[in-house]
Tab-separated table of C-alpha atoms in Angstrom:
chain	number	residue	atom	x	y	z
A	1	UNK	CA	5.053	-14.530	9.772
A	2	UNK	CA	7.812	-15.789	6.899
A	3	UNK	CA	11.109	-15.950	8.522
A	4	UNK	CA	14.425	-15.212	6.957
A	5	UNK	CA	16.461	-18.119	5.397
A	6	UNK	CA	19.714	-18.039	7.252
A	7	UNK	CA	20.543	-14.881	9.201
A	8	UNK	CA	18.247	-12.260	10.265
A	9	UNK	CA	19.084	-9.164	8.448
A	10	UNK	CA	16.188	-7.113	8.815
A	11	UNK	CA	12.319	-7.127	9.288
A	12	UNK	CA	9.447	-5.891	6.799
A	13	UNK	CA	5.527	-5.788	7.320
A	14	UNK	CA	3.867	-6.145	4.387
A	15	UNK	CA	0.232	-4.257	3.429
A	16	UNK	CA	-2.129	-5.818	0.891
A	17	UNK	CA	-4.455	-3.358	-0.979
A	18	UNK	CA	-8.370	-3.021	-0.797
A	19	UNK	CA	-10.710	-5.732	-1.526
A	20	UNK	CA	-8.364	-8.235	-1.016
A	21	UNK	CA	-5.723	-9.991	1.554
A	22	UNK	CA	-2.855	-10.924	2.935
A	23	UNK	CA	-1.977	-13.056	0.517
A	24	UNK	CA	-2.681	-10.413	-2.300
A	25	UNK	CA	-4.296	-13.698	-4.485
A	26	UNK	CA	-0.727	-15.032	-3.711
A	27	UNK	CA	1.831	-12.466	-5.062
A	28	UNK	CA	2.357	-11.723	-0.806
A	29	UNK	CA	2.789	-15.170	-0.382
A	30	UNK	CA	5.660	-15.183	-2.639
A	31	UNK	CA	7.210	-12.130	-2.240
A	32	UNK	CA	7.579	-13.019	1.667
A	33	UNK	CA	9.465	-15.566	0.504
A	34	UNK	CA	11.493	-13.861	-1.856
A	35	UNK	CA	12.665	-11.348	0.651
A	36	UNK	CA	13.310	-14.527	3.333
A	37	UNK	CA	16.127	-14.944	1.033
A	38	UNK	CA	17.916	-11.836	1.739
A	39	UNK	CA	17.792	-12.461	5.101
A	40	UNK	CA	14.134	-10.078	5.837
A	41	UNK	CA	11.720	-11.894	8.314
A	42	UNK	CA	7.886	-10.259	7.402
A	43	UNK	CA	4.708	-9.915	8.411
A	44	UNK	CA	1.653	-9.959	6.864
A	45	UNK	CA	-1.928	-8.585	7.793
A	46	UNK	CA	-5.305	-8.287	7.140
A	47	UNK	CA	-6.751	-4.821	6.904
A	48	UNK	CA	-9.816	-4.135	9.365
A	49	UNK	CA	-12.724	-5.605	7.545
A	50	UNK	CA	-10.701	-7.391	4.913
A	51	UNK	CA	-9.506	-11.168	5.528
A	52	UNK	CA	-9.860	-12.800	8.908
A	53	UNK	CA	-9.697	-8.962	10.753
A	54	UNK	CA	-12.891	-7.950	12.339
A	55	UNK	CA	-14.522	-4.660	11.649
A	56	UNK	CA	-16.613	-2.866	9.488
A	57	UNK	CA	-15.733	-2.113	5.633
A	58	UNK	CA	-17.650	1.543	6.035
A	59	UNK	CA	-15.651	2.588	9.622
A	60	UNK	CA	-12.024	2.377	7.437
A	61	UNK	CA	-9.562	5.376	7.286
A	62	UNK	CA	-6.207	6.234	5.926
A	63	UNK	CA	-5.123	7.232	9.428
A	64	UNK	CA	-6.894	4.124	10.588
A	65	UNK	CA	-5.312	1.760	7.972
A	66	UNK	CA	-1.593	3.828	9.101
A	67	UNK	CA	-2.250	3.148	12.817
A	68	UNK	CA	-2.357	-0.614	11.721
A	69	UNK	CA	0.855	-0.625	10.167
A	70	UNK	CA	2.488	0.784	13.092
A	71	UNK	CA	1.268	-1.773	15.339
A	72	UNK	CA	2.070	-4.638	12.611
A	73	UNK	CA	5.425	-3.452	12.859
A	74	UNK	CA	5.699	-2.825	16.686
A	75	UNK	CA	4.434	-6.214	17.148
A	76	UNK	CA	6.785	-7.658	14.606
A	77	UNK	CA	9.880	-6.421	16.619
A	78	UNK	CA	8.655	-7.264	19.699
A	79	UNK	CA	8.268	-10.925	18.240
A	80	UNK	CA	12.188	-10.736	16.978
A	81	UNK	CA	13.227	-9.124	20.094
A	82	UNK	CA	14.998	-6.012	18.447
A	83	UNK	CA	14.379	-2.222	17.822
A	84	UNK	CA	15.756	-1.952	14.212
A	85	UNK	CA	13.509	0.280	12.030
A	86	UNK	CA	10.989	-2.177	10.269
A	87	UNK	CA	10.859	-1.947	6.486
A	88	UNK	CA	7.622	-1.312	5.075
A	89	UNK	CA	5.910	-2.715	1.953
A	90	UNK	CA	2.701	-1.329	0.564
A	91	UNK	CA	0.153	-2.571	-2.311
A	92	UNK	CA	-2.462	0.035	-4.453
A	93	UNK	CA	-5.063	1.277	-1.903
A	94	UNK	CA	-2.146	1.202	1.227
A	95	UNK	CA	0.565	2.946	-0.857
A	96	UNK	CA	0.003	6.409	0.752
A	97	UNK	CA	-1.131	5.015	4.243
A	98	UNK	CA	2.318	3.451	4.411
A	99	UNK	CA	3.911	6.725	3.734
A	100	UNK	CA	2.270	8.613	5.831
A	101	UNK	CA	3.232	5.776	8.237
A	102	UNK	CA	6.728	6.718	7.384
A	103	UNK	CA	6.102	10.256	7.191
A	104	UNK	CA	4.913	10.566	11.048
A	105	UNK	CA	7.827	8.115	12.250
A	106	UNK	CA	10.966	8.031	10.389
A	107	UNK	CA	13.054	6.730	13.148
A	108	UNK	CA	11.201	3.801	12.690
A	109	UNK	CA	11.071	2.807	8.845
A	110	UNK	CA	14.574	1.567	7.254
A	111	UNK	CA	13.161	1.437	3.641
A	112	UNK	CA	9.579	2.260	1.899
A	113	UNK	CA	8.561	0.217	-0.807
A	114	UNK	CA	5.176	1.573	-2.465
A	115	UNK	CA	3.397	-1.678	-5.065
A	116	UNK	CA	1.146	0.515	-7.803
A	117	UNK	CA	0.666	2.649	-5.398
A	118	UNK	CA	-2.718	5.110	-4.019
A	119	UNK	CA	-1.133	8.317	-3.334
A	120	UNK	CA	-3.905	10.365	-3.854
A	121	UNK	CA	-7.116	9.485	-1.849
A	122	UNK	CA	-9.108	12.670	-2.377
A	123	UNK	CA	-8.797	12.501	-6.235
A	124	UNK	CA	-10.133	9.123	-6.046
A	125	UNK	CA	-12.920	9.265	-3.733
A	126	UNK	CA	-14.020	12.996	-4.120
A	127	UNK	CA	-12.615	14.348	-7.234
A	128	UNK	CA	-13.177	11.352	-9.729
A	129	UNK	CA	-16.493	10.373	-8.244
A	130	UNK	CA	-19.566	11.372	-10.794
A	131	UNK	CA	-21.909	12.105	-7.249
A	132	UNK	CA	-19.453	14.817	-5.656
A	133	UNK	CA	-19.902	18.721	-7.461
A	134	UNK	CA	-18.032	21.142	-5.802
A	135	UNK	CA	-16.682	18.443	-2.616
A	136	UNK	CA	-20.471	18.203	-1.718
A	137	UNK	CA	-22.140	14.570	-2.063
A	138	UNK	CA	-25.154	15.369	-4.618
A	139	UNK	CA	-28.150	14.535	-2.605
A	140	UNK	CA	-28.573	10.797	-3.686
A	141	UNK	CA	-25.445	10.028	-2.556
A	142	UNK	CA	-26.103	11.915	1.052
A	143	UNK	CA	-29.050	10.143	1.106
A	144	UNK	CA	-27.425	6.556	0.017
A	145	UNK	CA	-24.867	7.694	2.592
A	146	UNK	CA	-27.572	8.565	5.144
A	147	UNK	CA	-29.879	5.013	4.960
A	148	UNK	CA	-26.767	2.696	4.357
A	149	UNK	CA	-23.630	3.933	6.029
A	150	UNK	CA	-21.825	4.373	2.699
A	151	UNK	CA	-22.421	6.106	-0.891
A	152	UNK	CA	-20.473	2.863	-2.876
A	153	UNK	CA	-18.346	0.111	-2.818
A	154	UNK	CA	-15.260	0.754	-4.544
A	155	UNK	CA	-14.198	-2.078	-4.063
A	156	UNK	CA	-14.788	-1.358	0.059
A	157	UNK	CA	-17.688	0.297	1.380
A	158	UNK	CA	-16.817	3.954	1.297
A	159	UNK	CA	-18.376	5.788	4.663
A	160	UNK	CA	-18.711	8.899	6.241
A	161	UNK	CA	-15.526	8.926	8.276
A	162	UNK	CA	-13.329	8.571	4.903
A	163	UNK	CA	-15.250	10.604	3.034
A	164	UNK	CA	-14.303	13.441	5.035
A	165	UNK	CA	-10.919	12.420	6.181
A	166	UNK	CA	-9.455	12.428	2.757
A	167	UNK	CA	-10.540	16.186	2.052
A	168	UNK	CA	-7.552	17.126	3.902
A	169	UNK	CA	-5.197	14.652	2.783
A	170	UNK	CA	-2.297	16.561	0.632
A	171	UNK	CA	0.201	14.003	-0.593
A	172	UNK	CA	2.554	16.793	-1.244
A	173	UNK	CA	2.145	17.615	2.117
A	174	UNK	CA	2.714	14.053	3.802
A	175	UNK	CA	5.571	12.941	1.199
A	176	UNK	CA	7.612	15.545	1.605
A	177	UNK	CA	8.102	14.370	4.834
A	178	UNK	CA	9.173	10.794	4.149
A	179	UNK	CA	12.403	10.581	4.708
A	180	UNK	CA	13.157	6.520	4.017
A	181	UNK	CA	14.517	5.359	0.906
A	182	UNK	CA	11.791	4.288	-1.554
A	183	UNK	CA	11.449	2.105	-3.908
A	184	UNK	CA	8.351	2.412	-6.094
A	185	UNK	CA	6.946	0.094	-8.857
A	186	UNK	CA	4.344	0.603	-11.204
A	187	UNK	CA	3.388	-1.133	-14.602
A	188	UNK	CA	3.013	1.232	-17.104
A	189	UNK	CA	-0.318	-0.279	-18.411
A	190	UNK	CA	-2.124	-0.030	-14.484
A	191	UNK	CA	-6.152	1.407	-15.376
A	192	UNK	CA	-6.886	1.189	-12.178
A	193	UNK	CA	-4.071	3.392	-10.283
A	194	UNK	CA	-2.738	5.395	-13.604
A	195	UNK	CA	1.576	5.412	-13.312
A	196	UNK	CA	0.972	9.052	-13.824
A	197	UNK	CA	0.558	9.103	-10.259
A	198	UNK	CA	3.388	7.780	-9.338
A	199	UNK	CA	5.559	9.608	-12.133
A	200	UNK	CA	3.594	12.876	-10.745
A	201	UNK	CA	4.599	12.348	-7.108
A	202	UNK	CA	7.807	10.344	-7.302
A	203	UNK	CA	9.913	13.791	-6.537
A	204	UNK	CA	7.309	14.941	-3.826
A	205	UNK	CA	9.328	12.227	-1.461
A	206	UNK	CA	12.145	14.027	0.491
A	207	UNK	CA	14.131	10.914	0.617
A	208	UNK	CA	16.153	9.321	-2.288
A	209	UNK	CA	12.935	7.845	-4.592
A	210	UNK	CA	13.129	5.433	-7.306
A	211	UNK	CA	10.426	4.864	-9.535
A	212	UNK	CA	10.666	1.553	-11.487
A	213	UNK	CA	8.771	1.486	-14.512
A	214	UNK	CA	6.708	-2.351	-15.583
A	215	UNK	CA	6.712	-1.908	-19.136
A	216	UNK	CA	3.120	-3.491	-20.212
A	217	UNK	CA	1.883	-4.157	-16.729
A	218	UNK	CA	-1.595	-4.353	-15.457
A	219	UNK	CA	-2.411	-3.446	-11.735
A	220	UNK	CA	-0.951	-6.143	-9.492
A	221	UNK	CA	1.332	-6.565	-11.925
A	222	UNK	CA	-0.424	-9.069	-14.265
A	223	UNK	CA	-1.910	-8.798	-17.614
A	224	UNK	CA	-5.371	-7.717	-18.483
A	225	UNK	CA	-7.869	-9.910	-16.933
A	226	UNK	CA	-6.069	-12.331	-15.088
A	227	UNK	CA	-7.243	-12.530	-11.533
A	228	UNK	CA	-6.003	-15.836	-10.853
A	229	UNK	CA	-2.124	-14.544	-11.601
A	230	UNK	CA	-2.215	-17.762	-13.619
A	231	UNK	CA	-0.727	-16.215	-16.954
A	232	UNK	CA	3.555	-16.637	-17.790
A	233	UNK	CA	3.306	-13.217	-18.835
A	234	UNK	CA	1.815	-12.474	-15.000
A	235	UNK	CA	3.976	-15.083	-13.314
A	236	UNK	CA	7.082	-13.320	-14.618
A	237	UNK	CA	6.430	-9.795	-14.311
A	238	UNK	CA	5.811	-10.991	-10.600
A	239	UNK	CA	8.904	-12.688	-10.380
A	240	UNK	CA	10.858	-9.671	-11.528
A	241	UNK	CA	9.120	-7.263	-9.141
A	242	UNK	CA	9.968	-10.343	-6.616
A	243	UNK	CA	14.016	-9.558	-7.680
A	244	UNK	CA	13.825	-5.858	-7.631
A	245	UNK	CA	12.287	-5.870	-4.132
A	246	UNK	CA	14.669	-8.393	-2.727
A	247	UNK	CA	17.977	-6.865	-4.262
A	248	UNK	CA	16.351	-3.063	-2.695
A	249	UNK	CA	15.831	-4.490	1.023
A	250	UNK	CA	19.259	-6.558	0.725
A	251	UNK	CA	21.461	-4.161	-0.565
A	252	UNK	CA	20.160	-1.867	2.575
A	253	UNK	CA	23.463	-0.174	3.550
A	254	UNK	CA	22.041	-0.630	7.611
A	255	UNK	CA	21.409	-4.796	6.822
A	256	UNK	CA	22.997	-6.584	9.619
A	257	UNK	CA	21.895	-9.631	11.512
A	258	UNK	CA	19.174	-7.735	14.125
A	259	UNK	CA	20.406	-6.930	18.048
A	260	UNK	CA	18.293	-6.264	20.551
């Protein structure tokens, strides 16, 4: 929990991406910070199976991942003692789990704010995948996924439950019904979540949608090969993502010091 420097003005949960943490190598750590300064109190969270959270990596879902982002945030207000719609802030793998968090309850997100984010699960877990002809697992991969639970890591153990979940996951379907303002950023040089995606689905959202553009940016909004975040280059394209998040949540025309 980071809380707000000065008055309470609002309340975000924050949701790393796969293979990683919390802390998002640090970038989370920061950006909690950044949006203290408007006044935004946060939480952050391991996913099941990731960080400290128990749990298997080959039992996780997208409905699973947006159940835990509703509970983040119910326990967040509960902890602030207020109601106020929760804002919610969502890295690469989370990005469409957070709006179909905001999707299903729109009473209850003030602003969505997608990081390089995974929109489309099926494309990258059936449709990309060299083992899956025609949405069948080629029989390798059923048998991989029959012996071990899983047919990959990538970077999570991918199991049955997912595998079949995202089949019927349209994100024209689920962002049409986001209603939230959202705020999406995306460096233009991401290999690992092309910005086409987000350029291809930024008017699928039925609420206002910006999409701003990182000119040069890797994923996580670093250069190429830089896991540490320990390049200027990195350190200041995460700064300015830092800015553009803070001035989106504090300019929120419903910002007011929180009443229970």
């Amino acid at each position: 929990m980071t809380e707000p420097q000065g008055e309470q003005r609002g309340l975000a949960v924050l949701v790393h991406g796969a293979g990683v943490t919390r802390h998002e190598g640090g970038f989370f750590d920061r950006l909690a910070a950044g949006i203290a300064a408007v006044g935004i109190r946060s939480l952050r969270f391991d996913l099941r199976a990731h960080g400290s959270s128990d749990g298997r990596q080959e039992d996780i879902t997208i409905a699973g991942v947006a159940n835990d982002i509703r509970a983040a945030a119910d326990h967040l207000r509960a902890e602030a003692g207020t109601r106020i719609p929760v804002h919610v802030i969502a890295a690469s793998f989370s990005g469409g789990a957070a709006a179909m968090h905001a999707a299903a309850r729109p009473d209850e997100v003030a602003n969505l704010v997608l990081l390089n984010p995974r929109l489309d699960y099926k494309e990258r877990y059936i449709t990309s995948r060299p083992y899956v002809s025609g949405d069948y697992l080629q029989p390798q991969a059923a048998l991989d996924l029959e012996r071990q639970g899983f047919t990959e890591r990538s970077p999570f153990a991918l199991g049955r439950a997912l595998l079949n979940e995202v089949q019927l996951l349209d994100p024209d379907a689920y962002l049409a019904r986001v209603l939230a303002p959202t705020l999406i950023v995306h460096g233009t040089k991401d290999t690992f979540v092309p910005i086409e995606s987000s350029r291809r689905y930024r008017t699928a959202f039925e609420g206002p949608t910006t999409l701003y553009e990182l000119d040069g940016s890797e994923h996580g909004f670093a250069v190429h090969n830089d896991p540490g975040y320990a390049h200027p280059q990195t350190k200041a394209w995460q700064v300015e993502v830092v800015d553009r998040v803070a001035h989106f949540l504090g300019c929120w025309p419903g910002a007011e010091p929180a009443a229970a």
